[in-house]
Coordinates of C-alpha atoms and ligand atoms in Angstrom, one line a residue:
M1 CA -88.0 -19.3 40.9
E2 CA -89.4 -16.9 38.3
S3 CA -86.8 -14.9 36.3
C4 CA -86.8 -11.9 34.0
D5 CA -84.4 -9.6 32.3
A6 CA -85.6 -6.5 34.3
L7 CA -87.7 -6.3 37.4
I8 CA -89.4 -2.9 37.9
I9 CA -90.8 -2.2 41.4
G10 CA -93.8 0.1 41.0
G11 CA -96.3 0.4 38.1
G12 CA -96.9 4.2 38.3
P13 CA -95.9 6.5 35.3
A14 CA -92.2 6.0 35.9
G15 CA -92.4 2.2 36.1
S16 CA -94.8 1.7 33.2
T17 CA -92.8 4.1 30.9
C18 CA -89.5 2.4 31.6
A19 CA -91.2 -1.0 31.2
R20 CA -92.5 -0.1 27.8
A21 CA -89.2 1.3 26.6
L22 CA -87.2 -1.8 27.7
A23 CA -89.9 -4.3 26.4
R24 CA -89.7 -2.6 23.0
H25 CA -86.0 -3.3 22.9
G26 CA -86.7 -7.0 23.5
L27 CA -86.2 -7.3 27.2
D28 CA -88.4 -9.6 29.2
V29 CA -89.7 -7.1 31.8
L30 CA -91.7 -7.9 34.9
V31 CA -93.5 -5.1 36.9
L32 CA -94.3 -5.8 40.6
D33 CA -96.7 -3.5 42.4
Q34 CA -98.3 -3.8 45.8
K35 CA -101.6 -2.5 44.5
V36 CA -104.0 -4.1 42.1
F37 CA -104.7 -1.7 39.1
P38 CA -106.7 0.3 38.5
R39 CA -105.5 1.9 41.7
D40 CA -105.8 5.5 42.9
K41 CA -102.8 7.7 43.6
V42 CA -102.9 10.9 45.7
C43 CA -102.4 13.6 42.9
A44 CA -104.2 16.6 41.4
G45 CA -103.9 14.9 38.0
W46 CA -102.5 17.8 36.0
I47 CA -100.2 17.2 33.1
T48 CA -98.8 19.3 30.2
P49 CA -99.1 18.4 26.5
A50 CA -95.3 17.5 26.6
V51 CA -96.2 14.5 28.8
L52 CA -98.7 13.3 26.3
D53 CA -96.2 13.8 23.4
T54 CA -93.4 12.0 25.2
L55 CA -95.7 9.1 26.0
Q56 CA -97.0 9.1 22.4
I57 CA -100.6 9.1 23.6
D58 CA -103.3 9.6 21.0
T59 CA -105.6 12.0 22.8
G60 CA -108.7 10.7 20.9
D61 CA -107.9 7.1 21.9
Y62 CA -107.2 8.0 25.5
A63 CA -110.3 10.2 25.9
A64 CA -112.6 7.4 24.8
G65 CA -114.2 6.5 28.2
R66 CA -111.6 8.4 30.3
V67 CA -111.4 11.9 31.6
L68 CA -109.0 14.1 29.6
Q69 CA -109.9 17.7 30.5
P70 CA -108.4 20.4 28.3
I71 CA -107.1 23.5 30.1
T72 CA -106.8 26.8 28.4
G73 CA -106.3 29.2 31.3
F74 CA -105.6 29.5 35.1
R75 CA -106.9 31.7 37.9
T76 CA -104.1 32.4 40.4
G77 CA -103.1 34.6 43.3
I78 CA -102.3 34.5 47.0
I79 CA -104.9 33.0 49.4
D80 CA -107.2 35.9 50.4
G81 CA -105.6 38.2 47.9
A82 CA -106.4 39.5 44.4
E83 CA -107.0 37.0 41.6
V84 CA -105.5 37.0 38.1
E85 CA -107.0 35.1 35.1
T86 CA -104.5 34.1 32.4
R87 CA -105.9 32.8 29.1
Y88 CA -104.2 30.9 26.3
R89 CA -105.4 30.3 22.7
K90 CA -104.5 26.6 22.9
N91 CA -104.6 23.7 25.3
V92 CA -101.7 24.3 27.7
S93 CA -102.5 21.4 30.1
Y94 CA -104.9 18.6 30.7
G95 CA -106.6 17.1 33.7
I96 CA -106.5 13.3 34.0
R97 CA -107.6 10.9 36.8
R98 CA -104.7 8.9 38.0
C99 CA -106.7 5.7 38.5
E100 CA -107.4 5.8 34.7
F101 CA -104.1 7.2 33.5
D102 CA -101.7 4.9 35.4
H103 CA -103.9 1.8 34.4
Y104 CA -103.8 2.8 30.7
L105 CA -100.0 3.2 30.7
L106 CA -99.4 0.0 32.6
K107 CA -101.7 -2.1 30.4
R108 CA -100.0 -0.9 27.2
S109 CA -96.5 -1.3 28.5
G110 CA -96.0 -4.9 27.2
A111 CA -94.5 -6.0 30.5
R112 CA -95.6 -9.0 32.5
L113 CA -97.3 -7.9 35.7
R114 CA -97.4 -9.2 39.3
L115 CA -99.9 -6.9 41.0
G116 CA -101.2 -6.9 44.6
E117 CA -97.8 -8.1 45.8
P118 CA -95.5 -5.8 47.9
V119 CA -91.8 -6.1 48.1
R120 CA -90.9 -8.1 51.2
S121 CA -87.2 -8.7 50.6
I122 CA -84.4 -7.6 48.3
E123 CA -81.1 -9.6 48.2
R124 CA -78.0 -9.3 46.0
R125 CA -77.1 -12.7 44.6
G126 CA -73.8 -12.7 42.6
D127 CA -74.3 -10.1 39.8
G128 CA -78.0 -10.1 40.2
W129 CA -80.9 -9.9 42.5
I130 CA -83.5 -12.1 44.3
V131 CA -86.7 -10.3 45.3
N132 CA -89.2 -11.8 47.7
G133 CA -87.1 -14.9 47.6
E134 CA -88.8 -16.0 44.3
I135 CA -88.0 -13.5 41.5
A136 CA -84.4 -13.6 40.0
T137 CA -83.2 -10.7 37.8
S138 CA -79.9 -9.1 36.7
L139 CA -81.5 -5.6 36.6
L140 CA -83.6 -4.0 39.3
I141 CA -85.4 -0.7 38.8
G142 CA -86.8 1.2 41.7
A143 CA -90.0 3.0 40.6
G144 CA -92.0 2.6 43.9
G145 CA -92.5 6.3 44.6
H146 CA -91.2 8.2 47.6
F147 CA -91.2 5.2 49.9
C148 CA -89.7 2.9 47.3
P149 CA -88.1 -0.2 48.9
V150 CA -85.3 -0.1 46.3
A151 CA -84.5 3.5 47.3
R152 CA -84.4 2.3 50.9
F153 CA -82.1 -0.5 49.9
L154 CA -79.8 2.1 48.4
G155 CA -79.8 4.1 51.7
A156 CA -82.7 6.5 51.4
H157 CA -84.5 7.4 54.7
P158 CA -88.0 8.7 53.4
S159 CA -89.3 9.2 56.9
G160 CA -86.1 10.8 58.2
A161 CA -84.3 14.1 57.5
E162 CA -85.3 14.5 53.9
S163 CA -87.0 17.9 53.2
V164 CA -90.2 16.9 51.5
V165 CA -93.3 18.4 50.0
A166 CA -96.3 17.3 52.2
A167 CA -99.6 17.4 50.4
K168 CA -103.3 16.5 50.9
E169 CA -106.1 16.2 48.4
V170 CA -109.6 15.0 47.8
E171 CA -111.1 14.0 44.5
F172 CA -114.8 13.1 44.1
A173 CA -117.6 13.0 41.6
M174 CA -119.9 16.0 42.1
D175 CA -123.7 15.4 42.0
A176 CA -125.8 17.4 39.7
A177 CA -126.5 20.1 42.3
Q178 CA -122.8 20.4 43.2
E179 CA -121.9 20.7 39.5
K180 CA -124.4 23.5 39.1
D181 CA -123.0 25.3 42.2
C182 CA -119.3 24.8 41.4
R183 CA -117.9 28.1 40.1
V184 CA -114.5 26.7 39.1
R185 CA -114.5 26.2 35.4
P186 CA -113.2 22.9 34.0
D187 CA -110.9 24.6 31.5
T188 CA -109.5 27.0 34.2
P189 CA -108.0 25.4 37.3
E190 CA -107.4 27.7 40.2
L191 CA -104.1 27.9 42.1
F192 CA -103.5 30.1 45.2
F193 CA -100.2 30.4 47.0
C194 CA -99.8 30.4 50.8
K195 CA -98.8 33.8 52.1
D196 CA -95.3 32.6 53.0
L197 CA -94.9 31.2 49.5
R198 CA -94.0 27.8 50.9
G199 CA -96.8 26.0 49.1
Y200 CA -100.1 26.4 47.3
G201 CA -103.6 25.1 47.1
W202 CA -105.5 24.1 44.0
C203 CA -109.0 23.6 43.0
F204 CA -109.3 21.6 39.8
R205 CA -112.4 20.5 38.0
K206 CA -112.1 17.6 35.6
G207 CA -115.4 16.9 33.9
S208 CA -117.7 16.2 36.8
Y209 CA -114.9 15.4 39.2
L210 CA -113.5 18.0 41.6
N211 CA -110.0 17.8 43.1
I212 CA -109.1 20.1 45.9
G213 CA -105.7 20.0 47.7
L214 CA -102.7 21.8 49.1
G215 CA -99.0 21.1 49.2
R216 CA -96.3 22.7 51.2
E217 CA -92.5 22.4 51.6
D218 CA -93.1 22.4 55.3
R219 CA -95.1 19.5 56.7
H220 CA -96.1 21.3 60.0
R221 CA -99.7 22.4 60.4
L222 CA -100.6 21.2 56.9
S223 CA -104.2 20.5 57.9
E224 CA -104.5 24.1 59.2
H225 CA -103.3 25.5 55.9
L226 CA -105.7 23.2 54.0
D227 CA -108.6 24.3 56.2
A228 CA -107.8 27.9 55.6
F229 CA -107.6 27.3 51.9
C230 CA -111.0 25.5 51.8
E231 CA -112.5 28.4 53.9
F232 CA -111.1 30.9 51.3
L233 CA -112.7 28.8 48.5
T234 CA -116.0 28.7 50.3
Q235 CA -116.0 32.4 51.1
R236 CA -115.3 33.3 47.5
G237 CA -118.3 31.1 46.5
K238 CA -116.1 28.9 44.3
I239 CA -116.9 25.4 45.6
P240 CA -120.3 23.7 46.3
A241 CA -121.5 22.5 49.8
G242 CA -120.9 18.9 50.8
I243 CA -117.2 18.4 49.9
P244 CA -116.3 15.0 51.4
D245 CA -114.1 15.2 54.4
R246 CA -111.8 12.4 53.1
Y247 CA -108.5 14.1 52.4
H248 CA -105.6 11.8 51.5
G249 CA -102.0 12.8 52.3
H250 CA -98.7 11.9 50.7
A251 CA -95.1 13.2 50.7
Y252 CA -92.5 13.5 48.0
L253 CA -89.1 15.0 47.2
L254 CA -88.4 17.9 45.0
Y255 CA -85.4 17.8 42.6
G256 CA -82.3 19.2 44.3
H257 CA -83.8 19.0 47.8
G258 CA -82.6 15.5 48.6
A259 CA -79.5 13.4 47.9
R260 CA -80.7 10.0 47.0
K261 CA -78.2 7.6 45.4
L262 CA -79.6 7.1 41.9
F263 CA -77.8 3.9 40.8
D264 CA -75.5 1.2 41.7
A265 CA -74.3 -1.9 39.9
G266 CA -77.5 -3.6 38.5
V267 CA -79.9 -1.1 39.9
V268 CA -81.4 2.4 39.1
L269 CA -84.0 4.6 40.7
I270 CA -86.6 6.6 38.6
G271 CA -89.4 9.0 39.3
D272 CA -90.4 9.9 42.8
A273 CA -88.1 7.0 44.1
A274 CA -85.2 9.2 42.8
G275 CA -86.8 12.5 44.2
L276 CA -87.2 14.3 40.9
A277 CA -90.4 16.5 41.0
Y278 CA -90.0 20.0 39.7
P279 CA -89.1 22.3 42.6
E280 CA -91.2 25.3 41.5
S281 CA -94.5 23.5 40.9
G282 CA -94.3 20.1 42.5
E283 CA -95.1 18.5 39.1
G284 CA -93.8 15.0 39.3
I285 CA -95.4 13.0 36.4
R286 CA -93.2 14.7 33.7
P287 CA -89.9 14.1 35.5
A288 CA -91.1 10.5 36.3
V289 CA -91.7 9.8 32.7
E290 CA -88.6 11.5 31.4
S291 CA -86.3 9.8 34.0
A292 CA -87.8 6.5 33.0
L293 CA -86.8 7.1 29.4
L294 CA -83.4 8.4 30.2
A295 CA -82.7 5.4 32.4
A296 CA -84.0 3.0 29.7
A297 CA -81.7 4.6 27.1
T298 CA -78.7 4.1 29.5
L299 CA -79.7 0.5 30.2
I300 CA -80.1 -0.4 26.6
E301 CA -76.7 1.2 25.7
A302 CA -75.2 -0.9 28.6
G303 CA -76.1 -4.0 26.5
R304 CA -76.9 -6.2 29.6
D305 CA -73.6 -5.3 31.3
Y306 CA -75.0 -3.3 34.2
R307 CA -71.7 -2.5 36.0
I308 CA -71.7 0.8 37.7
Q309 CA -69.6 2.6 35.1
N310 CA -72.1 1.7 32.4
L311 CA -75.0 3.2 34.4
A312 CA -73.2 6.5 35.3
P313 CA -74.5 8.2 32.0
Y314 CA -78.0 8.0 33.5
Q315 CA -77.1 10.7 36.1
K316 CA -75.4 12.9 33.5
R317 CA -78.5 12.7 31.3
L318 CA -80.8 13.6 34.2
Q319 CA -78.6 16.6 35.1
Q320 CA -78.6 17.8 31.4
R321 CA -82.4 17.6 31.4
L322 CA -83.3 18.8 34.9
G323 CA -80.3 21.0 35.6
M324 CA -77.5 20.5 38.2
S325 CA -79.1 21.7 41.4
G326 CA -82.8 22.2 41.0
P327 CA -84.4 25.5 41.9
A328 CA -81.5 27.9 42.1
E329 CA -82.7 29.8 39.0
T330 CA -86.0 30.8 40.5
R331 CA -85.2 30.8 44.2
L332 CA -85.5 34.2 45.9
P333 CA -84.1 35.5 49.2
A334 CA -86.6 35.0 52.1
A335 CA -86.8 38.8 52.7
W336 CA -88.2 39.3 49.2
Q337 CA -90.9 36.7 49.5
S338 CA -93.7 38.6 51.3
F339 CA -93.1 41.5 48.9
I340 CA -93.4 39.2 46.0
G341 CA -96.5 37.5 47.5
G342 CA -98.3 40.8 47.8
K343 CA -97.2 42.4 44.5
L344 CA -95.9 40.1 41.8
L345 CA -98.5 37.4 42.1
S346 CA -101.2 39.9 41.4
N347 CA -99.3 41.2 38.4
A348 CA -100.7 39.8 35.1
W349 CA -97.3 39.8 33.2
F350 CA -95.4 38.1 36.0
T351 CA -98.1 35.5 36.4
R352 CA -98.2 34.6 32.8
H353 CA -94.5 34.7 31.9
V354 CA -92.9 33.6 35.2
V355 CA -95.4 31.7 37.4
L356 CA -97.3 29.9 34.6
D357 CA -95.1 29.7 31.5
R358 CA -91.8 29.2 33.3
W359 CA -92.6 27.5 36.7
F360 CA -95.7 25.5 35.9
L361 CA -95.8 24.8 32.2
H362 CA -92.0 24.6 31.5
A363 CA -93.1 26.1 28.2
R364 CA -89.6 26.6 26.9
Q365 CA -88.6 22.9 27.3
G366 CA -89.9 20.7 24.5
A367 CA -91.1 17.2 24.9
L368 CA -88.4 14.5 25.5
R369 CA -88.4 12.0 22.6
A370 CA -88.0 8.3 23.4
A371 CA -84.8 6.8 21.9
Ligands
FAD401 C1 -101.3 15.7 46.5 C2 -100.4 15.5 45.3 C3 -100.7 16.2 44.2 C4 -99.9 16.0 43.0 N1 -100.3 16.6 41.9 C5 -99.5 16.4 40.7 C6 -100.0 16.9 39.5 O1 -101.1 17.4 39.4 N2 -99.2 16.7 38.4 C7 -98.0 16.1 38.5 O2 -97.3 16.0 37.5 N3 -97.5 15.6 39.7 C8 -98.3 15.7 40.8 N4 -97.9 15.1 42.0 C9 -96.7 14.3 42.0 C10 -96.9 12.9 41.3 O3 -98.1 12.3 41.9 C11 -95.7 12.0 41.4 O4 -94.5 12.7 41.2 C12 -95.8 10.8 40.5 O5 -96.9 10.0 40.8 C13 -94.5 10.0 40.5 O6 -94.7 8.8 39.7 P1 -93.9 7.5 40.1 O7 -94.3 6.5 39.0 O8 -92.5 7.8 40.3 O9 -94.5 7.0 41.5 P2 -96.0 6.6 41.9 O10 -97.0 7.2 41.0 O11 -96.1 6.9 43.3 O12 -96.0 5.0 41.7 C14 -95.3 4.2 42.6 C15 -95.9 2.8 42.5 O13 -95.1 1.9 43.4 C16 -95.9 1.0 44.1 N5 -95.2 0.7 45.3 C17 -94.8 1.5 46.4 N6 -94.2 0.7 47.3 C18 -94.2 -0.5 46.9 C19 -93.7 -1.8 47.5 N7 -93.2 -1.8 48.7 N8 -93.9 -2.9 46.8 C20 -94.5 -2.9 45.5 N9 -95.0 -1.8 45.0 C21 -94.8 -0.6 45.6 C22 -97.2 1.9 44.4 O14 -98.3 1.1 44.7 C23 -97.3 2.7 43.1 O15 -98.2 2.1 42.2 C24 -98.7 15.2 43.1 C25 -98.3 14.6 44.3 C26 -99.2 14.8 45.4 C27 -98.8 14.1 46.7

C-alpha cells in the first residue's frame, strides 16, 4: 500500500496549484491523473494576467519554447451583427495552449505523480481513505474536473439535472497558406454572442495556432449553433479554408448554477469539480487556481485535523472571493435580452466597461496572493 499526506485526483490547474501549495508547507502530496502529461484539454486557452500573477509565473521563463500570446484588444458583437473593436494600452490577457500550460504547472508542483491511472474506487477507511485499493491517505482532494470521481462520491450527478455550459472547440496549427489567409489577429481575439445571449463563439489565434469554439448554457442544438458561427466567420472572411472537422466537446458548471457539496470530513473539491467557472464568461482557469489556493490555506490551518468543522472556512473563503450566488449582479430579465443583443453589444462604451472589463477581464478584482 502506498501512502501520502494528501492525494489529489486530477493534475489540471486546480490540482497542480493545490499540490504546489501543500508541498511547500511540507506535506507529502501525490497527484493521480488518468491521463499521461502533456495531455490536451478542451479549452480556448485564454487567461488574464491575474492568473499568471497568482501562479507566480515568470513570463520570460514560461514563453521559452511555449506559446504565450499577448492580447491587447478584442473584436466583439452579436453573430451576424455589427462588430466593435476595443483596444488597450497594455496586455490584458494571454493565450496559452493547455497541453503546455498544464504540463508546466504539474511538473513544477513538487508533488509525486501517478499518471495514466484512473480512479477505480474510493473507500472511507477510519479517518482516512483508500483509493484504487492501493493508496492510503488522510486527505483526499477532488480536482478531476466536471466529471470528477470525488465529486460523484460526494453526491454530484454530472450527467443528470445540473445546468451546465456545453462547449465545442478545435485547435490546430495553421500551415503557411492558412496563416496568410487568417484575418483574425493574434493580439485581438474575436468573441461573438449568440442572438439569444445564451452563449458565445470565439476565434482565437495563438501564434500559428487557431482555436475556434462555441459554448452555450443550453446543450440542445449545440452543433447547429457552432455551424452557424463558423459560417459567419467564413462569410466575413475571417478564417482560412481547410479548418479541421475535429471539434471536441466538454461540459462544465458555472458558479451559482449548481449545488455541489464542496467538502466533508477529510475531503474537499476544487476547480471544475466544485463547479466554479465565472458565470458571465465561462472562464474557469482563474477560479480553479484560486479555489486551489483557498482550499490549501484552509487545509494548512487545519493542521492535519481534517474534521468537517476545520474545513468549513474553505466555503466561506470561496464565497468571499466569488460572491454568494454567482451571476445575480449581471443577470438581466429575459425580455431585455434581445434588446441588449441588438443595441448594447454594438455600443463601444458598454462593450469596454461592462462586457470586457467587468464580465471577461474581472479588471477590478486583483490577483489572489498565495498564503
Ligand atoms: C470549450 C471550452 C473552452 C474553455 N475555455 C476557457 C478559457 O479560454 N479560459 C478559461 O479560463 N477557462 C476555459 N474553460 C474552462 C476551463 O477549461 C476549466 O474551468 C479548467 O480546465 C478547470 O480546471 P480543473 O483543474 O478544475 O480541471 P481540468 O483542467 O478539467 O483537469 C481535471 C483533470 O482530472 C483528470 N481526471 C478526470 N477524471 C479522472 C479520473 N476518473 N481519474 C483520474 N484523473 C481524472 C483529467 O484527466 C484532468 O487532467 C473552457 C472550457 C471549455 C469546455
